[in-house]
PDB file of C-alpha atoms in Angstrom:
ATOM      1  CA  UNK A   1      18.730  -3.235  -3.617  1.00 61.00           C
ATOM      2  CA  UNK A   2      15.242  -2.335  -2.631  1.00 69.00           C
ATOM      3  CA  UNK A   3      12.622  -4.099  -4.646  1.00 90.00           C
ATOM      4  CA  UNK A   4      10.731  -1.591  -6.554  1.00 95.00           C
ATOM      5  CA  UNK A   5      12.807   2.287  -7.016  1.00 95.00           C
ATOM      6  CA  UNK A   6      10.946   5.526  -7.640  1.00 95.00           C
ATOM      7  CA  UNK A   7      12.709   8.990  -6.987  1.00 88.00           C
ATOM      8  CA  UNK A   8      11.449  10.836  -3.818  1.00 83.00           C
ATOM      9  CA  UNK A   9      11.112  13.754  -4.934  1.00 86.00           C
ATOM     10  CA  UNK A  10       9.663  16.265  -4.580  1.00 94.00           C
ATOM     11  CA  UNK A  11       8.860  17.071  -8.316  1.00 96.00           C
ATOM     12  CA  UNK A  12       7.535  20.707  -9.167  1.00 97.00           C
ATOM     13  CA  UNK A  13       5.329  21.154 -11.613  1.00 97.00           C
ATOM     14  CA  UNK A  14       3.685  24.337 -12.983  1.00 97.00           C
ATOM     15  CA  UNK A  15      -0.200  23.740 -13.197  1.00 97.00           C
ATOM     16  CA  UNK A  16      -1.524  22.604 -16.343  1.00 97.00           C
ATOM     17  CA  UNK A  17       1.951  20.923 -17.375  1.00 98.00           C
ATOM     18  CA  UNK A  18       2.892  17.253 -17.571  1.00 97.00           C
ATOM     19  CA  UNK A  19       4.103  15.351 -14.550  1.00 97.00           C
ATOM     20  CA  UNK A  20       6.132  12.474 -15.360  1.00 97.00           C
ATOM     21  CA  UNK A  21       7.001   9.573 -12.529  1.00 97.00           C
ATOM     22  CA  UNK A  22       9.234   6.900 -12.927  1.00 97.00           C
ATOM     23  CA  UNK A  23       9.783   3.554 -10.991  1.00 97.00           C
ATOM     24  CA  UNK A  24      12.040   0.583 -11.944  1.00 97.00           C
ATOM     25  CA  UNK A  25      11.599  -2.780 -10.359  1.00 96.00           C
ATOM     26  CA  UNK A  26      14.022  -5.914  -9.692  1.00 94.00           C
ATOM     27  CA  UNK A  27      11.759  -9.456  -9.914  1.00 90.00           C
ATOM     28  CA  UNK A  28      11.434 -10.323 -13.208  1.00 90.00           C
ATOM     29  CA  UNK A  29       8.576 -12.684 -12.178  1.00 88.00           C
ATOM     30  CA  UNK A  30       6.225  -9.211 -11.653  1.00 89.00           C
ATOM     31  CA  UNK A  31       2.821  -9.850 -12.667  1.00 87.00           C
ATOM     32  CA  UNK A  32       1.072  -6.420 -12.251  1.00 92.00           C
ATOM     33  CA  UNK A  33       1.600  -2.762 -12.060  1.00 95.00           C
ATOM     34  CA  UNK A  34      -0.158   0.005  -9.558  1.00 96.00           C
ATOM     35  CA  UNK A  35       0.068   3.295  -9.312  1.00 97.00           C
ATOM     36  CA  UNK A  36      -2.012   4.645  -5.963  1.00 97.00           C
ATOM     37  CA  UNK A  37      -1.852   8.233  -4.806  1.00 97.00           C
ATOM     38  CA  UNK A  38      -1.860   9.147  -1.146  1.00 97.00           C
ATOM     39  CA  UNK A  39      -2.597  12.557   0.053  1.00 97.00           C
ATOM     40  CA  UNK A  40      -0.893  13.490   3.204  1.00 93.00           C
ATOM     41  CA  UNK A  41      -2.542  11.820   6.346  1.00 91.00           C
ATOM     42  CA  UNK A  42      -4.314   9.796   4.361  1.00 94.00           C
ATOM     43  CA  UNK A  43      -4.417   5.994   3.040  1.00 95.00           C
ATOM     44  CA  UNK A  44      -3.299   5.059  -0.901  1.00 96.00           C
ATOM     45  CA  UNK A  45      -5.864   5.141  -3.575  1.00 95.00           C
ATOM     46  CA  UNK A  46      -5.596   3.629  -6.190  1.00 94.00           C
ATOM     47  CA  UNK A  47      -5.782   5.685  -9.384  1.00 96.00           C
ATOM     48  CA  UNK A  48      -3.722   3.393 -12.019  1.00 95.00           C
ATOM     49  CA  UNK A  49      -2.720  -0.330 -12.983  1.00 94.00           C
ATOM     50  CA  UNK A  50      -1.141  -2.002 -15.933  1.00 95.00           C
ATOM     51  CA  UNK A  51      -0.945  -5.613 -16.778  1.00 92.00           C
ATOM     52  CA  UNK A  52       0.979  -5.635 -20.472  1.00 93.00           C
ATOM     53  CA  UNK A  53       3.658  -3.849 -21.578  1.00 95.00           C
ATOM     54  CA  UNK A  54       2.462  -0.288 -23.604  1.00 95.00           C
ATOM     55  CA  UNK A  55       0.600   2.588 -22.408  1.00 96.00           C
ATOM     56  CA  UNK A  56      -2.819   2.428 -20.577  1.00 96.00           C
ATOM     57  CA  UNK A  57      -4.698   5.918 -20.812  1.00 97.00           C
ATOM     58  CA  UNK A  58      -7.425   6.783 -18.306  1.00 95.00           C
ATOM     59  CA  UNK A  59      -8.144  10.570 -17.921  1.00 96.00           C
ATOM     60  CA  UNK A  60      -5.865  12.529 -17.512  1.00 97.00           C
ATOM     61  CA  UNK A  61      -3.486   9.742 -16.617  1.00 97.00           C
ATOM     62  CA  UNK A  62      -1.305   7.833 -18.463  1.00 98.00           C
ATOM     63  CA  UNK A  63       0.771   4.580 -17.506  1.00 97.00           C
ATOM     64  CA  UNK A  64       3.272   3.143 -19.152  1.00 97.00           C
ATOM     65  CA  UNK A  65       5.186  -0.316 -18.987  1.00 97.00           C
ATOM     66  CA  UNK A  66       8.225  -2.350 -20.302  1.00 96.00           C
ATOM     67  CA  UNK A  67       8.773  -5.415 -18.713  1.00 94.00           C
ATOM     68  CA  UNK A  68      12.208  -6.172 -20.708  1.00 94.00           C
ATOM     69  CA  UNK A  69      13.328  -2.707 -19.076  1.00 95.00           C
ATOM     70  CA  UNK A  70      11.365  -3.588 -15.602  1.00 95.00           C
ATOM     71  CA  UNK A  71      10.247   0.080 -15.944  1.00 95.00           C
ATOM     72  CA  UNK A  72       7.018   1.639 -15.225  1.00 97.00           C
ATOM     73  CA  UNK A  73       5.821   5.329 -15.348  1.00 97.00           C
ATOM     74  CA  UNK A  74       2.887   7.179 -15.044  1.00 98.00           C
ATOM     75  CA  UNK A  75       1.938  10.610 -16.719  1.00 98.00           C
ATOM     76  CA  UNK A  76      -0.273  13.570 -15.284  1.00 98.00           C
ATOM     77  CA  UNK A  77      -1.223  15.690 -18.025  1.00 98.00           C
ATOM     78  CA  UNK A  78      -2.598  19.074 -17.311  1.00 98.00           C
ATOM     79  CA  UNK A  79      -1.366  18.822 -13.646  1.00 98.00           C
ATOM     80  CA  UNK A  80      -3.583  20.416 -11.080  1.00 97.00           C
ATOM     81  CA  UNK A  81      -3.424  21.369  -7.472  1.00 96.00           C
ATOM     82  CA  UNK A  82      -5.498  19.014  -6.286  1.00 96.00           C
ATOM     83  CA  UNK A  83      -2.831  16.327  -8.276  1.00 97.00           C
ATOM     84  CA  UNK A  84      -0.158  17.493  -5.330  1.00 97.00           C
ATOM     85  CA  UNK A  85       0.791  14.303  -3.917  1.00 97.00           C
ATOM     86  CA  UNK A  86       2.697  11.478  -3.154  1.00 97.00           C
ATOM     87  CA  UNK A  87       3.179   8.742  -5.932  1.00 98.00           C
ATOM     88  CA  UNK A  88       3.666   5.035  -5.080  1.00 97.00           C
ATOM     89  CA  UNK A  89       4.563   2.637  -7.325  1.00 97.00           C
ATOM     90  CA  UNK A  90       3.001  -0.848  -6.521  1.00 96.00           C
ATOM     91  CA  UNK A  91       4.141  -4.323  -8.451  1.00 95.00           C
ATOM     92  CA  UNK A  92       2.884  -7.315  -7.349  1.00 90.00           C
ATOM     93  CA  UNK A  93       4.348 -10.741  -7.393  1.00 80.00           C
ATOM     94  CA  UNK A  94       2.280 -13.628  -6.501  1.00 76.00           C
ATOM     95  CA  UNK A  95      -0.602 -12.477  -4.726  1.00 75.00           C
ATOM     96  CA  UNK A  96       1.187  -9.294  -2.795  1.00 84.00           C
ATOM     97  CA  UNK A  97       2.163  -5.545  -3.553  1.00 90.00           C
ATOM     98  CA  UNK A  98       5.206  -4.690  -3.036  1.00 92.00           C
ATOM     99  CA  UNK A  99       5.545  -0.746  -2.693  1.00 95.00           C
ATOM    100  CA  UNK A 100       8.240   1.706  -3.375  1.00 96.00           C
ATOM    101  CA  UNK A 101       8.957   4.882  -1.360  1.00 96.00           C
ATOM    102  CA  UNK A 102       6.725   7.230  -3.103  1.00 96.00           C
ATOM    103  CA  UNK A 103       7.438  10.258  -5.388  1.00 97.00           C
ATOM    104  CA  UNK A 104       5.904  13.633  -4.049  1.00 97.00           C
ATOM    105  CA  UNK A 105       4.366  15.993  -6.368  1.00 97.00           C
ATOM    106  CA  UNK A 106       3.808  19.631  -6.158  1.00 97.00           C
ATOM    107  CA  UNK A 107       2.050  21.460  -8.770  1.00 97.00           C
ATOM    108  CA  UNK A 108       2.542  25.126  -8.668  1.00 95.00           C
ATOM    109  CA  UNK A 109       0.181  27.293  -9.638  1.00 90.00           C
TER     110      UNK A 109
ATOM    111  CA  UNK B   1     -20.463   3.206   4.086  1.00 51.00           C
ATOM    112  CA  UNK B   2     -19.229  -0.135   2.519  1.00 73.00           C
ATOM    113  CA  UNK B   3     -15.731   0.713   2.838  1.00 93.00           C
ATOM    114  CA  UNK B   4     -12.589  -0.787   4.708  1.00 96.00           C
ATOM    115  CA  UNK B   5     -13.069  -0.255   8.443  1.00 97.00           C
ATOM    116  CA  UNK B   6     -10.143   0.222  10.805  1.00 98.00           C
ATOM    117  CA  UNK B   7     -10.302   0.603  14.798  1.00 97.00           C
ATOM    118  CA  UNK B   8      -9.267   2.431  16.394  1.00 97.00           C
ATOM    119  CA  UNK B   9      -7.964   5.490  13.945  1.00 96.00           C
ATOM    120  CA  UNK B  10      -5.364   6.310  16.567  1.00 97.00           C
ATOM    121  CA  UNK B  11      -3.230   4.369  19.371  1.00 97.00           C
ATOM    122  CA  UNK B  12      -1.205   5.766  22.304  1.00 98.00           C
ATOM    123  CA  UNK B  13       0.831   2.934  24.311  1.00 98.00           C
ATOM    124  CA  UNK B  14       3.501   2.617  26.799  1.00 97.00           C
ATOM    125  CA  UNK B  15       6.502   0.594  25.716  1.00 97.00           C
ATOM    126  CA  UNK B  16       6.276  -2.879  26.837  1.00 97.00           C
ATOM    127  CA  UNK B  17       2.604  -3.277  26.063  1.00 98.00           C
ATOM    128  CA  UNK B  18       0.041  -4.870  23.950  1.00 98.00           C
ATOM    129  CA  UNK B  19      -1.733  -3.607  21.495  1.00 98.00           C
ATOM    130  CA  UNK B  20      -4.692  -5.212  19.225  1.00 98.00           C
ATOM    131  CA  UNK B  21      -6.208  -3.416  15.687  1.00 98.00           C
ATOM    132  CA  UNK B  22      -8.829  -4.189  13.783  1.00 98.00           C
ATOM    133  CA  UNK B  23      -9.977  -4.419  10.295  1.00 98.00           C
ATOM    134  CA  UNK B  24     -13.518  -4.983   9.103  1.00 97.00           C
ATOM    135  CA  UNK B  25     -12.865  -5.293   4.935  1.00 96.00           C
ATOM    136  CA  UNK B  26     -15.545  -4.810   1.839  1.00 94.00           C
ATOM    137  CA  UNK B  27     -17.888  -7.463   2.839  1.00 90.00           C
ATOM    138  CA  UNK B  28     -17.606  -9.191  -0.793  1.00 87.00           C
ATOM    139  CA  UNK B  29     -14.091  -8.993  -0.776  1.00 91.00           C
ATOM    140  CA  UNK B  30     -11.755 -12.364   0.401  1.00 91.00           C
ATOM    141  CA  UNK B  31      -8.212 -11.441   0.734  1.00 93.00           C
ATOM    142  CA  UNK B  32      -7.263  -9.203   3.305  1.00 95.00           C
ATOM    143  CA  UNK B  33      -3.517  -7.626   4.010  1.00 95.00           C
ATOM    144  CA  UNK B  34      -2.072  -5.791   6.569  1.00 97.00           C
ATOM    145  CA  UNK B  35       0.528  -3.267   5.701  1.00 96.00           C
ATOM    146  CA  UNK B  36       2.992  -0.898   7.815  1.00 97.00           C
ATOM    147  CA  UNK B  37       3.502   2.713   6.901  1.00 97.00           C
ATOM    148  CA  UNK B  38       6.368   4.750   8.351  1.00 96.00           C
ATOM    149  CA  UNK B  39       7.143   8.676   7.344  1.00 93.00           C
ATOM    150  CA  UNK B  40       8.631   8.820   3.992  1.00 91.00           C
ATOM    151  CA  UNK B  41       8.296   5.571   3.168  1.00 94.00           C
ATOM    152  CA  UNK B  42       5.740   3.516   1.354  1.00 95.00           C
ATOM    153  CA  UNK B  43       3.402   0.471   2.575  1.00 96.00           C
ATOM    154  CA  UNK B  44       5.903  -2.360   3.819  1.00 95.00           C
ATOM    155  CA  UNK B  45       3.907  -5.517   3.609  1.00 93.00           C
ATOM    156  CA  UNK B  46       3.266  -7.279   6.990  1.00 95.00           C
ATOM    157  CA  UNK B  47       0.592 -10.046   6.024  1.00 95.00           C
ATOM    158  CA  UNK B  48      -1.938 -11.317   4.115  1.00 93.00           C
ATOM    159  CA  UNK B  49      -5.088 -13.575   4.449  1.00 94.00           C
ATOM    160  CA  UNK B  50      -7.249 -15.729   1.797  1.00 92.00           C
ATOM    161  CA  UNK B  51     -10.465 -15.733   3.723  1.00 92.00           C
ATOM    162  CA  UNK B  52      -9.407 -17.343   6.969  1.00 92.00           C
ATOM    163  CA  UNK B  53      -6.067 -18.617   5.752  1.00 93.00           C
ATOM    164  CA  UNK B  54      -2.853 -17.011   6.837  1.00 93.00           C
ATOM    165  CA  UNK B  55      -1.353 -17.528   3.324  1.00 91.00           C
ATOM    166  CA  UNK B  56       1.900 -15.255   4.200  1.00 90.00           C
ATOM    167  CA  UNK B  57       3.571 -13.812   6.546  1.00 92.00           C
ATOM    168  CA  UNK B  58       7.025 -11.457   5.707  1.00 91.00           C
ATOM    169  CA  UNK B  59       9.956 -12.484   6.873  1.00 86.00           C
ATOM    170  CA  UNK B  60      10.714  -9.310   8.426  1.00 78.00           C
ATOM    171  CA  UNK B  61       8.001  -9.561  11.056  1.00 82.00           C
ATOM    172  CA  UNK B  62       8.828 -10.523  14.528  1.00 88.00           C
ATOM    173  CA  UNK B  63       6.913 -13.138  16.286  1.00 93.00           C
ATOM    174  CA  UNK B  64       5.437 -10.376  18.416  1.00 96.00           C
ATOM    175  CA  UNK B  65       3.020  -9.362  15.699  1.00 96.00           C
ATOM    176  CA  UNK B  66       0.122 -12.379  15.299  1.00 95.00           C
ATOM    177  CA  UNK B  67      -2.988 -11.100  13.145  1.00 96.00           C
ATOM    178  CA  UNK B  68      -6.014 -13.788  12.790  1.00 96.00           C
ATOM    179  CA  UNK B  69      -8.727 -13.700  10.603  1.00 95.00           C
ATOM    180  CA  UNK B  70     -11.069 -16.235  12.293  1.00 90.00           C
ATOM    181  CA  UNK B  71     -14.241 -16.436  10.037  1.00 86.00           C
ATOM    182  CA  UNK B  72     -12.667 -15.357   7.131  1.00 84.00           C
ATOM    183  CA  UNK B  73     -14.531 -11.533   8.023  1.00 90.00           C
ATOM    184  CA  UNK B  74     -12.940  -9.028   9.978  1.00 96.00           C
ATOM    185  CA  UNK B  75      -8.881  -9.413  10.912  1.00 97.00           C
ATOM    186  CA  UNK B  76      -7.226  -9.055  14.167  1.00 97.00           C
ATOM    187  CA  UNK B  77      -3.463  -7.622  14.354  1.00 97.00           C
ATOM    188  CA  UNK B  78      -2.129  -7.974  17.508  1.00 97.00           C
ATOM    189  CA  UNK B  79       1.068  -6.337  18.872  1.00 97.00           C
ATOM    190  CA  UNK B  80       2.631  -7.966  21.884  1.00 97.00           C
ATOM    191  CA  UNK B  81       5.860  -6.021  24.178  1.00 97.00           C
ATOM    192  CA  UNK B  82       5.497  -3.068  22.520  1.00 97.00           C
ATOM    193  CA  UNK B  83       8.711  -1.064  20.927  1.00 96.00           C
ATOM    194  CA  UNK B  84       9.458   2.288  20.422  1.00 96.00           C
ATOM    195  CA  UNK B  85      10.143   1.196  16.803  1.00 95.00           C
ATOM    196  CA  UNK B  86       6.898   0.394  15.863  1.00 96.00           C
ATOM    197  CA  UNK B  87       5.435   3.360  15.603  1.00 97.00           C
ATOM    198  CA  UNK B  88       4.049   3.800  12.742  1.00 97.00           C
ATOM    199  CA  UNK B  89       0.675   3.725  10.476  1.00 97.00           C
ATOM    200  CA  UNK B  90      -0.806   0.133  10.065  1.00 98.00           C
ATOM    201  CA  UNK B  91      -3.134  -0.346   7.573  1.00 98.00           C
ATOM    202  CA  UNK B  92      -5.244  -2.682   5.959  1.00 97.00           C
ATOM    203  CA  UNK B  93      -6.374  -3.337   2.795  1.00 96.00           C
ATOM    204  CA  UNK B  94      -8.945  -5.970   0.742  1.00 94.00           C
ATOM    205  CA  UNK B  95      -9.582  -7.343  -2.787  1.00 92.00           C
ATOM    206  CA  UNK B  96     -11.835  -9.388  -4.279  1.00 87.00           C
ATOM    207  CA  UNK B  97     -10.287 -12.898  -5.543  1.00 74.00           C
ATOM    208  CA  UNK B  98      -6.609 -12.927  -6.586  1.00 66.00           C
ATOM    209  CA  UNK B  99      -6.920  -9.495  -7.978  1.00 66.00           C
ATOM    210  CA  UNK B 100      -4.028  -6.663  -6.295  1.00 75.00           C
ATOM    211  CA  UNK B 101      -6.281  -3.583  -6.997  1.00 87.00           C
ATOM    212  CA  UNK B 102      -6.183  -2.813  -2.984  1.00 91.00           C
ATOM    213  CA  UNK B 103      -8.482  -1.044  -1.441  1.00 94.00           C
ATOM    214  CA  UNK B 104      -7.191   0.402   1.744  1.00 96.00           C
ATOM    215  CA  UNK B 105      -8.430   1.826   5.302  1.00 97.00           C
ATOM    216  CA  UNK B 106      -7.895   4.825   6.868  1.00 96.00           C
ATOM    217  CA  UNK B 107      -5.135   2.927   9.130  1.00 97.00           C
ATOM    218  CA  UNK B 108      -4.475   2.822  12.677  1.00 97.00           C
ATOM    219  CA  UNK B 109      -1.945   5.307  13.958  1.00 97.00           C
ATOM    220  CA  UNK B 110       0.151   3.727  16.644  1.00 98.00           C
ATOM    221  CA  UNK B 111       2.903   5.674  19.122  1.00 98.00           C
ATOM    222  CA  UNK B 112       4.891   3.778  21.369  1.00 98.00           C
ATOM    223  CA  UNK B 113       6.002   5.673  24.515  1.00 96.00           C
TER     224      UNK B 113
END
């Protein structure tokens, strides 16, 4: 079982609608949550993170956390172009980041 | 720029050789990690450093990668006998304390021949 889960993808969806990303985790001990975006040919950046289970809003993003589920998600509301990307879900667990594969959006316009 | 430096962006190498990146993180910032990139997948963790300490190493490396950060500055990843296998994107990243908000390079692109 890998360590942290997101689906690959890709995810379509129209401009100016809601993206929605999941990504499910399996060490309990997980301090801290990251969502980084990474355009294609390019490094992760990181856009997101979460530390407490709720919702954190910044922007047009939204993340979202429950640590009895071991479940995080982030939100894109009024999806643009320049949102098509690739997703990764970071958790970190003493000190490192462990990543999962990456969800790739498309908006459409 | 005050950004994470990586050299060189790109690496061509016959099989069997050695190879040697380097990373030149946020000048303010202590840790440094060195991650490995492969198509369709996300950053696998390689390393990490606590100014010049080696604090861990994954168990999935093979004791043909070394990496050194020897003033607690810039890193060194080295890549002894290349394989065709590593190909792949190596990048690093740096943080400030025992924070995980990363801030990564551009990465190093390496093909092995």
């Amino acid at each position: 079982q890998k360590e942290v889960e997101q689906n690959s993808g890709p995810l379509s969806v129209p401009e100016g609608a809601i993206a929605s990303l999941n990504c499910t985790y399996s060490d309990r001990g997980s301090q801290s949550f990251f969502w980084y975006r990474q355009y294609s040919g390019k490094s992760p950046e990181l856009i997101m993170f979460i530390y407490s289970n709720g919702d954190k809003e910044d922007g047009r993003f939204t993340a979202q956390l429950n640590k009895a589920s071991q479940y995080v998600s982030l939100l894109i509301r009024d999806s643009q172009p320049s949102d098509s990307a690739t997703y990764l879900c970071a958790v970190s667990t003493w000190g490192k980041l462990q990543f999962g594969a990456g969800t790739q959006v498309v908006v459409t316009p | 720029d005050t950004g994470v430096s990586q050299d060189p962006r790109h690496k061509i190498t016959k099989r069997g050789q050695n190879v040697t990146f380097r990373c030149d993180p946020i000048s303010e910032h202590n840790r440094l990690y060195w991650y490995r990139q492969t198509l369709g997948q996300g950053p696998e963790f390689l390393t990490y450093f606590q100014n010049e300490a080696q604090l861990e190493k994954s168990r999935l490396l093979s004791d043909r990668f070394s990496a050194e950060r020897p003033k607690g500055s810039f890193s060194t990843l080295e890549i002894q006998r290349t394989e065709q296998g590593d190909s792949a994107m190596y990048l690093c990243a740096s943080s400030w304390g025992g924070g995980e908000k990363l801030f990564f390079g551009s990465g190093t692109q390496l093909s092995v021949l």
